Amino acid sequence: MGNVIVTKISTLKGHQGAVYALESGVNEHLFFSGSSDKYVALWNLKTLQAEKFAAVLPGIVYSICYVASQQLLLVGTSLGSIHVISLDKKEEIKILQLHTGPVFNINYSIKQNCFYSVSGDGNFAVCAIETLSLIKIKKLCTQKIRSIDFSDMNNQIITASGDGAIRIFNIQTLEEEAVIDAHKLSANMAKFSPDGRFIISGGRDAHLNYWDAKDLTLLQSIPAHNYAIYDIVYSPDAKLIGTASRDKTIKIWDANTLQLLTRINKEKNEGHRFSVNKLLWSKYNNYLISTGDDSTIIVWKID
């Protein structure tokens, strides 16, 4: 284990069900959360309290995407709907029914000025942020698609899906460039490194896989957790990686070597009691925010 000090800053309580979504807010000390209780909440890392904001949705909240340029909050639900909330007007301005399955991930590209959504229906959709209109929808597989990420440097989009594959597309043409048989079971998460040189993926097989983004060779495969990996995040300085798992733990890794630096759990750190579903690494005080099935949100300081 490496020389990493983990300090538990606070446990934030308010949700009445499992929490699946975390997203940065208007300022770096603010962040949103979304839960199976069908609420979106806003939290303040300065006060470690909830702000006077709440959005009630018709279904379980699985994904949140904040678009700063438009002051919009995009919220994906278990009903396949994406709810567009204007933070200026403090009201819902549109509902996009693009999917027939849960919307597991929404991501926005400043460069393309589009947002991308993936769903349990196996579809990948692209929408224009200015008009909130559908540009294209593609059926990728018959399994759930859990995550979507993009690299403007590589001009590519990447998805992770239930058939174990990660798929790479051209960000402009949306043409498929490659398919990697990445995990033995479901591929739950795939991300580009901040410099675009690598792809890191995690799956139901509990493995953390590290790929060369250029030639797509597998550089490392690590049995990282005891159960499925649900999320992967880079620290703001891109030196560390955090992984979240169904095994109730968070692990911190060296981003260059993939050496395990520390494990955060219930016994040692008063961590989560159940599955850890989502992570957010904030620029504010370098706080790592985690949440999961126990309905709590925990703020950690990683030194």
PDB file of N, CA and C in Angstrom, residues 217-258:
ATOM      1  N   THR A 217      -4.196  -2.227 -27.226  1.00  0.00           N
ATOM      2  CA  THR A 217      -3.628  -3.401 -26.564  1.00  0.00           C
ATOM      3  C   THR A 217      -3.901  -3.320 -25.064  1.00  0.00           C
ATOM      4  N   LEU A 218      -4.105  -4.484 -24.455  1.00  0.00           N
ATOM      5  CA  LEU A 218      -4.328  -4.560 -23.015  1.00  0.00           C
ATOM      6  C   LEU A 218      -2.981  -4.489 -22.312  1.00  0.00           C
ATOM      7  N   LEU A 219      -2.778  -3.456 -21.499  1.00  0.00           N
ATOM      8  CA  LEU A 219      -1.508  -3.234 -20.817  1.00  0.00           C
ATOM      9  C   LEU A 219      -1.482  -3.908 -19.443  1.00  0.00           C
ATOM     10  N   GLN A 220      -2.612  -3.841 -18.734  1.00  0.00           N
ATOM     11  CA  GLN A 220      -2.717  -4.474 -17.420  1.00  0.00           C
ATOM     12  C   GLN A 220      -4.140  -4.936 -17.193  1.00  0.00           C
ATOM     13  N   SER A 221      -4.291  -6.051 -16.474  1.00  0.00           N
ATOM     14  CA  SER A 221      -5.599  -6.509 -16.021  1.00  0.00           C
ATOM     15  C   SER A 221      -5.466  -6.909 -14.561  1.00  0.00           C
ATOM     16  N   ILE A 222      -6.182  -6.199 -13.700  1.00  0.00           N
ATOM     17  CA  ILE A 222      -6.014  -6.361 -12.259  1.00  0.00           C
ATOM     18  C   ILE A 222      -7.318  -6.863 -11.636  1.00  0.00           C
ATOM     19  N   PRO A 223      -7.288  -7.963 -10.862  1.00  0.00           N
ATOM     20  CA  PRO A 223      -8.474  -8.359 -10.088  1.00  0.00           C
ATOM     21  C   PRO A 223      -8.642  -7.380  -8.930  1.00  0.00           C
ATOM     22  N   ALA A 224      -9.298  -6.261  -9.200  1.00  0.00           N
ATOM     23  CA  ALA A 224      -9.246  -5.098  -8.319  1.00  0.00           C
ATOM     24  C   ALA A 224     -10.179  -5.171  -7.120  1.00  0.00           C
ATOM     25  N   HIS A 225     -11.320  -5.826  -7.282  1.00  0.00           N
ATOM     26  CA  HIS A 225     -12.322  -5.885  -6.214  1.00  0.00           C
ATOM     27  C   HIS A 225     -12.851  -7.310  -6.069  1.00  0.00           C
ATOM     28  N   ASN A 226     -13.669  -7.514  -5.056  1.00  0.00           N
ATOM     29  CA  ASN A 226     -14.283  -8.827  -4.844  1.00  0.00           C
ATOM     30  C   ASN A 226     -15.555  -9.018  -5.667  1.00  0.00           C
ATOM     31  N   TYR A 227     -16.212  -7.891  -5.969  1.00  0.00           N
ATOM     32  CA  TYR A 227     -17.434  -7.921  -6.774  1.00  0.00           C
ATOM     33  C   TYR A 227     -17.355  -6.818  -7.830  1.00  0.00           C
ATOM     34  N   ALA A 228     -18.446  -6.620  -8.547  1.00  0.00           N
ATOM     35  CA  ALA A 228     -18.483  -5.707  -9.701  1.00  0.00           C
ATOM     36  C   ALA A 228     -17.951  -4.314  -9.381  1.00  0.00           C
ATOM     37  N   ILE A 229     -17.229  -3.747 -10.360  1.00  0.00           N
ATOM     38  CA  ILE A 229     -16.788  -2.348 -10.293  1.00  0.00           C
ATOM     39  C   ILE A 229     -17.885  -1.498 -10.933  1.00  0.00           C
ATOM     40  N   TYR A 230     -18.351  -0.485 -10.200  1.00  0.00           N
ATOM     41  CA  TYR A 230     -19.448   0.356 -10.682  1.00  0.00           C
ATOM     42  C   TYR A 230     -19.005   1.729 -11.179  1.00  0.00           C
ATOM     43  N   ASP A 231     -17.860   2.222 -10.673  1.00  0.00           N
ATOM     44  CA  ASP A 231     -17.425   3.550 -11.130  1.00  0.00           C
ATOM     45  C   ASP A 231     -15.915   3.678 -11.055  1.00  0.00           C
ATOM     46  N   ILE A 232     -15.393   4.558 -11.914  1.00  0.00           N
ATOM     47  CA  ILE A 232     -13.963   4.880 -11.972  1.00  0.00           C
ATOM     48  C   ILE A 232     -13.840   6.392 -12.140  1.00  0.00           C
ATOM     49  N   VAL A 233     -13.023   7.029 -11.313  1.00  0.00           N
ATOM     50  CA  VAL A 233     -12.792   8.478 -11.459  1.00  0.00           C
ATOM     51  C   VAL A 233     -11.304   8.793 -11.340  1.00  0.00           C
ATOM     52  N   TYR A 234     -10.895   9.841 -12.037  1.00  0.00           N
ATOM     53  CA  TYR A 234      -9.545  10.387 -11.876  1.00  0.00           C
ATOM     54  C   TYR A 234      -9.592  11.560 -10.905  1.00  0.00           C
ATOM     55  N   SER A 235      -8.520  11.738 -10.138  1.00  0.00           N
ATOM     56  CA  SER A 235      -8.397  12.916  -9.281  1.00  0.00           C
ATOM     57  C   SER A 235      -8.208  14.142 -10.170  1.00  0.00           C
ATOM     58  N   PRO A 236      -8.496  15.346  -9.651  1.00  0.00           N
ATOM     59  CA  PRO A 236      -8.362  16.560 -10.465  1.00  0.00           C
ATOM     60  C   PRO A 236      -6.972  16.757 -11.077  1.00  0.00           C
ATOM     61  N   ASP A 237      -5.920  16.291 -10.393  1.00  0.00           N
ATOM     62  CA  ASP A 237      -4.564  16.419 -10.937  1.00  0.00           C
ATOM     63  C   ASP A 237      -4.162  15.207 -11.788  1.00  0.00           C
ATOM     64  N   ALA A 238      -5.086  14.264 -11.957  1.00  0.00           N
ATOM     65  CA  ALA A 238      -4.902  13.057 -12.794  1.00  0.00           C
ATOM     66  C   ALA A 238      -3.814  12.118 -12.284  1.00  0.00           C
ATOM     67  N   LYS A 239      -3.398  12.277 -11.027  1.00  0.00           N
ATOM     68  CA  LYS A 239      -2.355  11.415 -10.471  1.00  0.00           C
ATOM     69  C   LYS A 239      -2.916  10.164  -9.802  1.00  0.00           C
ATOM     70  N   LEU A 240      -4.188  10.226  -9.413  1.00  0.00           N
ATOM     71  CA  LEU A 240      -4.821   9.112  -8.712  1.00  0.00           C
ATOM     72  C   LEU A 240      -6.090   8.672  -9.426  1.00  0.00           C
ATOM     73  N   ILE A 241      -6.471   7.429  -9.186  1.00  0.00           N
ATOM     74  CA  ILE A 241      -7.718   6.878  -9.707  1.00  0.00           C
ATOM     75  C   ILE A 241      -8.488   6.308  -8.524  1.00  0.00           C
ATOM     76  N   GLY A 242      -9.787   6.549  -8.498  1.00  0.00           N
ATOM     77  CA  GLY A 242     -10.649   5.951  -7.492  1.00  0.00           C
ATOM     78  C   GLY A 242     -11.603   4.967  -8.150  1.00  0.00           C
ATOM     79  N   THR A 243     -11.818   3.807  -7.514  1.00  0.00           N
ATOM     80  CA  THR A 243     -12.785   2.837  -8.025  1.00  0.00           C
ATOM     81  C   THR A 243     -13.807   2.519  -6.942  1.00  0.00           C
ATOM     82  N   ALA A 244     -15.055   2.317  -7.377  1.00  0.00           N
ATOM     83  CA  ALA A 244     -16.149   1.999  -6.465  1.00  0.00           C
ATOM     84  C   ALA A 244     -16.718   0.644  -6.833  1.00  0.00           C
ATOM     85  N   SER A 245     -17.107  -0.124  -5.834  1.00  0.00           N
ATOM     86  CA  SER A 245     -17.521  -1.500  -6.102  1.00  0.00           C
ATOM     87  C   SER A 245     -18.730  -1.938  -5.279  1.00  0.00           C
ATOM     88  N   ARG A 246     -19.353  -2.980  -5.801  1.00  0.00           N
ATOM     89  CA  ARG A 246     -20.439  -3.645  -5.086  1.00  0.00           C
ATOM     90  C   ARG A 246     -19.927  -4.301  -3.797  1.00  0.00           C
ATOM     91  N   ASP A 247     -18.615  -4.488  -3.689  1.00  0.00           N
ATOM     92  CA  ASP A 247     -18.051  -5.118  -2.481  1.00  0.00           C
ATOM     93  C   ASP A 247     -17.974  -4.165  -1.283  1.00  0.00           C
ATOM     94  N   LYS A 248     -18.598  -2.969  -1.409  1.00  0.00           N
ATOM     95  CA  LYS A 248     -18.736  -1.971  -0.336  1.00  0.00           C
ATOM     96  C   LYS A 248     -17.469  -1.141  -0.129  1.00  0.00           C
ATOM     97  N   THR A 249     -16.482  -1.296  -0.996  1.00  0.00           N
ATOM     98  CA  THR A 249     -15.223  -0.566  -0.818  1.00  0.00           C
ATOM     99  C   THR A 249     -14.972   0.445  -1.926  1.00  0.00           C
ATOM    100  N   ILE A 250     -14.103   1.391  -1.582  1.00  0.00           N
ATOM    101  CA  ILE A 250     -13.499   2.320  -2.543  1.00  0.00           C
ATOM    102  C   ILE A 250     -12.011   2.029  -2.513  1.00  0.00           C
ATOM    103  N   LYS A 251     -11.376   1.998  -3.674  1.00  0.00           N
ATOM    104  CA  LYS A 251      -9.924   1.814  -3.705  1.00  0.00           C
ATOM    105  C   LYS A 251      -9.269   2.974  -4.461  1.00  0.00           C
ATOM    106  N   ILE A 252      -8.102   3.374  -3.966  1.00  0.00           N
ATOM    107  CA  ILE A 252      -7.339   4.463  -4.578  1.00  0.00           C
ATOM    108  C   ILE A 252      -6.071   3.877  -5.185  1.00  0.00           C
ATOM    109  N   TRP A 253      -5.839   4.229  -6.461  1.00  0.00           N
ATOM    110  CA  TRP A 253      -4.728   3.671  -7.229  1.00  0.00           C
ATOM    111  C   TRP A 253      -3.831   4.781  -7.764  1.00  0.00           C
ATOM    112  N   ASP A 254      -2.558   4.459  -7.933  1.00  0.00           N
ATOM    113  CA  ASP A 254      -1.645   5.351  -8.640  1.00  0.00           C
ATOM    114  C   ASP A 254      -2.017   5.320 -10.125  1.00  0.00           C
ATOM    115  N   ALA A 255      -2.299   6.478 -10.714  1.00  0.00           N
ATOM    116  CA  ALA A 255      -2.789   6.529 -12.097  1.00  0.00           C
ATOM    117  C   ALA A 255      -1.732   6.111 -13.116  1.00  0.00           C
ATOM    118  N   ASN A 256      -0.466   6.216 -12.768  1.00  0.00           N
ATOM    119  CA  ASN A 256       0.606   5.853 -13.708  1.00  0.00           C
ATOM    120  C   ASN A 256       0.962   4.370 -13.651  1.00  0.00           C
ATOM    121  N   THR A 257       1.008   3.820 -12.451  1.00  0.00           N
ATOM    122  CA  THR A 257       1.466   2.430 -12.286  1.00  0.00           C
ATOM    123  C   THR A 257       0.329   1.453 -11.994  1.00  0.00           C
ATOM    124  N   LEU A 258      -0.846   1.990 -11.636  1.00  0.00           N
ATOM    125  CA  LEU A 258      -1.986   1.189 -11.159  1.00  0.00           C
ATOM    126  C   LEU A 258      -1.649   0.393  -9.897  1.00  0.00           C
TER     127      LEU A 258
END
